[in-house]
Short mmCIF file of C-alpha atoms (C1' of nucleotides) in Angstrom, two decimals:
data_model
loop_
_atom_site.label_atom_id
_atom_site.label_comp_id
_atom_site.label_asym_id
_atom_site.label_seq_id
_atom_site.Cartn_x
_atom_site.Cartn_y
_atom_site.Cartn_z
CA MET A 19 0.00 0.00 0.00
CA GLY A 20 1.30 3.33 -1.13
CA LEU A 21 0.84 5.77 1.72
CA LEU A 22 0.24 8.66 -0.63
CA HIS A 23 2.01 11.83 0.39
CA PRO A 24 1.79 14.98 -1.73
CA GLY A 25 5.13 16.38 -2.84
CA ARG A 26 6.18 19.64 -1.29
CA GLU A 27 5.01 21.66 -4.28
CA GLU A 28 1.69 19.86 -4.35
CA ILE A 29 0.67 20.97 -0.87
CA GLU A 30 -2.30 23.31 -1.18
CA LEU A 31 -3.21 26.01 1.28
CA PRO A 32 -6.99 25.49 1.45
CA ARG A 33 -6.47 21.81 2.01
CA VAL A 34 -3.96 22.43 4.80
CA LEU A 35 -6.28 24.93 6.44
CA HIS A 36 -9.13 22.49 6.22
CA ALA A 37 -7.00 19.74 7.70
CA LEU A 38 -6.13 22.03 10.60
CA SER A 39 -9.70 23.23 11.11
CA ASP A 40 -10.76 20.16 13.10
CA PRO A 41 -10.05 20.17 16.86
CA GLN A 42 -9.01 16.51 16.89
CA ARG A 43 -6.55 17.00 14.06
CA LEU A 44 -5.30 20.22 15.57
CA SER A 45 -4.59 18.30 18.75
CA ILE A 46 -2.65 15.70 16.78
CA VAL A 47 -0.55 18.39 15.15
CA ARG A 48 0.10 20.11 18.46
CA THR A 49 1.26 16.86 20.01
CA LEU A 50 3.56 16.15 17.07
CA ALA A 51 4.97 19.64 17.31
CA GLU A 52 5.68 19.49 21.04
CA ASP A 53 8.32 16.81 20.92
CA SER A 54 9.60 16.39 17.42
CA CYS A 55 9.80 12.62 17.36
CA GLU A 56 7.71 10.03 15.64
CA ARG A 57 4.58 8.79 17.35
CA ARG A 58 2.24 5.88 16.85
CA CYS A 59 -1.34 6.67 15.85
CA GLY A 60 -2.69 5.30 19.10
CA SER A 61 -0.53 7.46 21.35
CA PHE A 62 -2.38 10.75 21.12
CA GLY A 63 -4.92 10.32 23.87
CA LEU A 64 -7.86 11.15 21.65
CA GLU A 65 -11.25 9.83 22.65
CA VAL A 66 -12.42 8.56 19.31
CA THR A 67 -12.49 5.13 17.71
CA LYS A 68 -9.51 3.74 15.89
CA SER A 69 -11.38 3.98 12.61
CA THR A 70 -12.00 7.66 13.21
CA LEU A 71 -8.37 8.09 14.11
CA THR A 72 -7.33 6.47 10.86
CA HIS A 73 -9.58 8.88 9.04
CA HIS A 74 -8.05 11.95 10.69
CA PHE A 75 -4.51 10.78 10.04
CA ARG A 76 -5.33 10.23 6.40
CA VAL A 77 -6.75 13.73 6.07
CA LEU A 78 -3.59 15.18 7.61
CA ARG A 79 -1.31 13.05 5.46
CA GLU A 80 -3.12 13.74 2.18
CA ALA A 81 -3.08 17.44 2.94
CA GLY A 82 0.68 17.25 3.39
CA VAL A 83 0.68 18.16 7.06
CA ILE A 84 2.13 14.94 8.42
CA ASP A 85 4.37 12.14 7.21
CA GLN A 86 3.48 8.53 7.92
CA ARG A 87 5.85 5.62 7.60
CA GLU A 88 5.23 2.02 8.42
CA GLU A 89 7.30 0.13 10.93
CA GLY A 90 6.10 -3.31 11.88
CA THR A 91 2.45 -3.16 12.75
CA ALA A 92 2.74 0.45 13.72
CA ARG A 93 2.54 3.61 11.69
CA LEU A 94 4.86 6.37 12.76
CA ASN A 95 3.67 9.95 12.38
CA SER A 96 5.74 13.07 12.19
CA LEU A 97 5.12 16.67 11.28
CA ARG A 98 6.26 17.83 7.82
CA ARG A 99 7.68 20.93 9.37
CA GLU A 100 10.27 21.77 6.73
CA ASP A 101 7.90 21.28 3.84
CA LEU A 102 5.20 23.37 5.47
CA ASP A 103 7.66 26.10 6.40
CA ALA A 104 9.06 26.15 2.89
CA ARG A 105 5.68 26.38 1.26
CA PHE A 106 3.79 28.54 3.76
CA PRO A 107 6.36 30.39 5.85
CA GLY A 108 5.18 31.17 9.34
CA LEU A 109 1.83 29.44 8.98
CA LEU A 110 2.54 26.44 11.16
CA ALA A 111 4.21 28.54 13.82
CA ALA A 112 1.27 30.92 13.92
CA VAL A 113 -1.25 28.11 14.20
CA LEU A 114 0.70 26.39 16.94
CA ALA A 115 1.21 29.59 18.87
CA SER A 116 -2.46 30.41 18.49
CA CYS A 117 -3.87 27.16 19.79
CA ALA A 118 -1.30 27.09 22.57
CA LEU A 119 -3.31 29.95 24.07
CA GLY A 120 -6.51 27.93 23.92
CA GLU A 121 -7.53 24.70 25.57
CA PRO A 122 -4.77 22.48 26.89
CA LEU A 123 -3.56 19.45 25.03
CA ALA A 124 -5.33 16.12 25.48
CA ALA A 125 -3.74 13.75 27.98
CA SER A 126 -1.38 12.04 25.59
CA ALA A 127 0.41 9.14 27.16
CA GLY A 128 3.87 8.80 25.67
CA MET B 23 -31.47 42.26 11.87
CA GLY B 24 -28.58 41.78 14.20
CA LEU B 25 -25.51 41.08 12.06
CA LEU B 26 -23.97 38.83 14.69
CA HIS B 27 -20.25 39.29 15.15
CA PRO B 28 -18.30 37.31 17.74
CA GLY B 29 -16.40 39.41 20.24
CA ARG B 30 -12.64 39.35 19.96
CA GLU B 31 -12.26 36.81 22.74
CA GLU B 32 -14.93 34.59 21.22
CA ILE B 33 -13.07 34.06 17.97
CA GLU B 34 -12.05 30.40 17.77
CA LEU B 35 -9.10 29.06 15.84
CA PRO B 36 -10.72 25.97 14.26
CA ARG B 37 -13.59 28.09 13.07
CA VAL B 38 -11.28 30.69 11.57
CA LEU B 39 -9.23 28.00 9.84
CA HIS B 40 -12.38 26.46 8.47
CA ALA B 41 -13.59 29.83 7.22
CA LEU B 42 -10.27 30.30 5.43
CA SER B 43 -10.19 26.80 3.99
CA ASP B 44 -12.51 27.59 1.11
CA PRO B 45 -10.97 29.10 -2.05
CA GLN B 46 -13.81 31.54 -2.57
CA ARG B 47 -13.61 32.83 0.97
CA LEU B 48 -9.85 32.97 0.80
CA SER B 49 -10.19 35.11 -2.28
CA ILE B 50 -12.54 37.43 -0.43
CA VAL B 51 -10.07 37.79 2.42
CA ARG B 52 -7.19 38.43 0.05
CA THR B 53 -9.14 41.14 -1.69
CA LEU B 54 -10.06 42.77 1.59
CA ALA B 55 -6.43 42.63 2.68
CA GLU B 56 -5.02 44.20 -0.47
CA ASP B 57 -6.59 47.60 -0.07
CA SER B 58 -7.79 48.08 3.44
CA CYS B 59 -11.06 49.79 2.67
CA GLU B 60 -14.63 48.62 2.88
CA ARG B 61 -16.10 46.78 -0.05
CA ARG B 62 -19.57 45.78 -1.10
CA CYS B 63 -20.36 42.08 -1.28
CA GLY B 64 -20.85 42.22 -5.02
CA SER B 65 -17.48 43.76 -5.77
CA PHE B 66 -15.25 40.73 -5.44
CA GLY B 67 -15.48 39.30 -8.93
CA LEU B 68 -16.47 35.85 -7.75
CA GLU B 69 -18.33 33.63 -10.16
CA VAL B 70 -21.01 32.35 -7.83
CA THR B 71 -24.60 33.27 -7.24
CA LYS B 72 -25.60 36.06 -4.92
CA SER B 73 -27.10 33.56 -2.49
CA THR B 74 -23.83 31.67 -2.38
CA LEU B 75 -21.99 34.90 -1.83
CA THR B 76 -24.25 35.73 1.10
CA HIS B 77 -23.49 32.33 2.57
CA HIS B 78 -19.71 32.81 2.32
CA PHE B 79 -19.83 36.26 3.84
CA ARG B 80 -21.86 34.93 6.73
CA VAL B 81 -19.36 32.15 7.36
CA LEU B 82 -16.54 34.69 7.42
CA ARG B 83 -18.45 37.07 9.67
CA GLU B 84 -19.57 34.44 12.16
CA ALA B 85 -16.03 33.10 12.37
CA GLY B 86 -14.84 36.59 13.24
CA VAL B 87 -12.76 37.09 10.12
CA ILE B 88 -14.64 40.02 8.65
CA ASP B 89 -16.83 42.83 9.85
CA GLN B 90 -20.03 43.71 8.04
CA ARG B 91 -21.97 46.90 8.45
CA GLU B 92 -25.05 48.02 6.62
CA GLU B 93 -25.17 51.19 4.61
CA GLY B 94 -28.22 51.78 2.50
CA THR B 95 -28.91 48.70 0.43
CA ALA B 96 -25.29 47.72 0.55
CA ARG B 97 -23.32 45.77 3.11
CA LEU B 98 -19.78 46.93 3.62
CA ASN B 99 -17.14 44.34 4.42
CA SER B 100 -13.80 44.83 6.06
CA LEU B 101 -11.15 42.59 7.52
CA ARG B 102 -10.99 42.29 11.32
CA ARG B 103 -7.26 42.63 11.14
CA GLU B 104 -6.61 43.93 14.64
CA ASP B 105 -8.82 41.38 16.31
CA LEU B 106 -7.27 38.53 14.39
CA ASP B 107 -3.74 39.78 15.04
CA ALA B 108 -4.48 40.16 18.73
CA ARG B 109 -5.94 36.73 19.06
CA PHE B 110 -3.79 34.74 16.63
CA PRO B 111 -0.59 36.71 16.09
CA GLY B 112 0.95 36.16 12.67
CA LEU B 113 -1.78 33.87 11.44
CA LEU B 114 -3.42 36.22 9.00
CA ALA B 115 -0.10 37.44 7.68
CA ALA B 116 1.08 33.89 7.12
CA VAL B 117 -2.09 32.91 5.32
CA LEU B 118 -2.02 36.00 3.12
CA ALA B 119 1.64 35.56 2.30
CA SER B 120 1.05 31.91 1.54
CA CYS B 121 -1.78 32.35 -0.89
CA ALA B 122 -0.05 35.27 -2.52
CA LEU B 123 2.34 32.68 -3.92
CA GLY B 124 -0.51 30.65 -5.37
CA GLU B 125 -3.08 31.47 -8.01
CA PRO B 126 -3.69 35.13 -8.73
CA LEU B 127 -6.64 36.99 -7.34
CA ALA B 128 -9.96 36.94 -9.17
CA ALA B 129 -10.62 39.90 -11.42
CA SER B 130 -12.24 42.14 -8.86
CA ALA B 131 -13.61 45.29 -10.34
CA GLY B 132 -13.34 48.13 -7.88
"C1'" DC C 11 -0.28 -22.61 14.84
"C1'" DC C 12 -2.85 -19.42 17.80
"C1'" DA C 13 -3.29 -15.08 20.06
"C1'" DT C 14 -2.42 -10.27 20.49
"C1'" DA C 15 -1.51 -5.65 18.94
"C1'" DA C 16 -1.74 -1.77 15.56
"C1'" DA C 17 -3.92 0.01 12.23
"C1'" DT C 18 -6.87 -0.19 7.64
"C1'" DA C 19 -11.00 -1.03 4.78
"C1'" DC C 20 -15.59 -0.94 4.06
"C1'" DG C 21 -20.15 0.40 4.76
"C1'" DG C 22 -23.48 3.06 7.04
"C1'" DC C 23 -25.49 7.28 9.14
"C1'" DA C 24 -26.63 11.96 10.57
"C1'" DA C 25 -24.97 16.48 10.07
"C1'" DA C 26 -22.74 20.08 7.67
"C1'" DC C 27 -21.15 22.13 3.37
"C1'" DG C 28 -21.27 24.59 -1.19
"C1'" DT C 29 -24.22 25.62 -4.58
"C1'" DC C 30 -28.35 27.12 -6.73
"C1'" DG C 31 -33.20 29.16 -7.73
"C1'" DT C 32 -36.93 31.66 -6.30
"C1'" DA C 33 -38.99 34.90 -3.50
"C1'" DC C 34 -38.55 38.80 -0.61
"C1'" DA C 35 -37.02 43.27 1.86
"C1'" DA C 36 -34.73 47.75 1.87
"C1'" DT C 37 -33.02 51.64 -0.36
"C1'" DG C 38 -32.26 54.65 -4.12
"C1'" DT C 39 -33.81 57.06 -8.83
"C1'" DG C 40 -36.80 58.12 -12.76
"C1'" DC D 3 -45.61 55.35 -8.14
"C1'" DA D 4 -42.65 51.99 -10.83
"C1'" DC D 5 -38.17 50.19 -11.26
"C1'" DA D 6 -33.55 49.01 -10.64
"C1'" DT D 7 -29.90 47.83 -7.17
"C1'" DT D 8 -28.13 45.25 -3.28
"C1'" DG D 9 -28.41 41.81 -0.66
"C1'" DT D 10 -31.15 38.27 2.47
"C1'" DA D 11 -34.28 34.14 3.47
"C1'" DC D 12 -35.70 29.83 2.57
"C1'" DG D 13 -35.78 25.48 0.60
"C1'" DA D 14 -33.62 22.17 -2.22
"C1'" DC D 15 -29.86 19.30 -4.21
"C1'" DG D 16 -25.74 16.42 -4.23
"C1'" DT D 17 -21.28 15.94 -1.85
"C1'" DT D 18 -18.39 15.74 1.94
"C1'" DT D 19 -17.55 15.29 6.72
"C1'" DG D 20 -16.96 13.09 11.21
"C1'" DC D 21 -18.21 9.31 13.53
"C1'" DC D 22 -19.05 4.46 14.44
"C1'" DG D 23 -19.08 -0.91 14.11
"C1'" DT D 24 -17.40 -4.88 12.06
"C1'" DA D 25 -14.29 -7.37 9.35
"C1'" DT D 26 -9.57 -7.57 7.70
"C1'" DT D 27 -4.53 -7.09 7.21
"C1'" DT D 28 0.14 -7.17 8.94
"C1'" DA D 29 3.54 -8.07 12.14
"C1'" DT D 30 5.18 -9.92 16.83
"C1'" DG D 31 5.22 -13.43 20.72
"C1'" DG D 32 3.87 -17.57 22.99
#
DNA sequence: CCATAAATACGGCAAACGTCGTACAATGTG
DNA sequence: CACATTGTACGACGTTTGCCGTATTTATGG
């Protein structure tokens, strides 16, 4: 299975904004941004089903916000920070700074 | 009719991101940002129906992105730049800079 | 081989979205 | 007054969204 990721130049602003416009996905991105290491899909402390989680991760990946790579049975997620910064300078930082002022992050067990 | 605008502190990030995630609305915001004066709803050169236009302006207004005030039969739109900057510093600038690199603005007759 | 763990795929469902058409209200202008 | 201008209200439509449950895939461990 391909794990389709858009190339850097294919990342589109409306799609990124839409991907970030959901609280669950925003929480995922915040968690990924906090400690810049790869995380399994199940380690984000979100209170939704695994199927729903899969859906959100796909939206983020297809928008170009996150990178997913397979390792064993797990799927490791990381933020595409460089690509996003290159394409939309300052956007990610502004979003992260903005939601840092809002509700706290979900209890995400490491 | 009330013309409901959220107060500055009521503006929510996911809602703003969602409002900006539509190409038509993004075009509206870009146009408003280019020359910081008030514009009528019909003056944005968008190729959608008036009803659709009304819908998009309402989404932007209720998200706290634009201000609308009535004057005669017209409705004058302006960007809530200060409120957005106060609440989400750098966000608007990043979005505007990002889409400036993309497709050009619709032909918006003054 | 069997069981467990991590995540997907598929299908379904209610709600929201973007769009439109028609009808309507409010304000000018002849 | 009649008429054009500007925009809303309402209802409709097809699509997408976010969510779930169940079945399935793909490794890892006994």
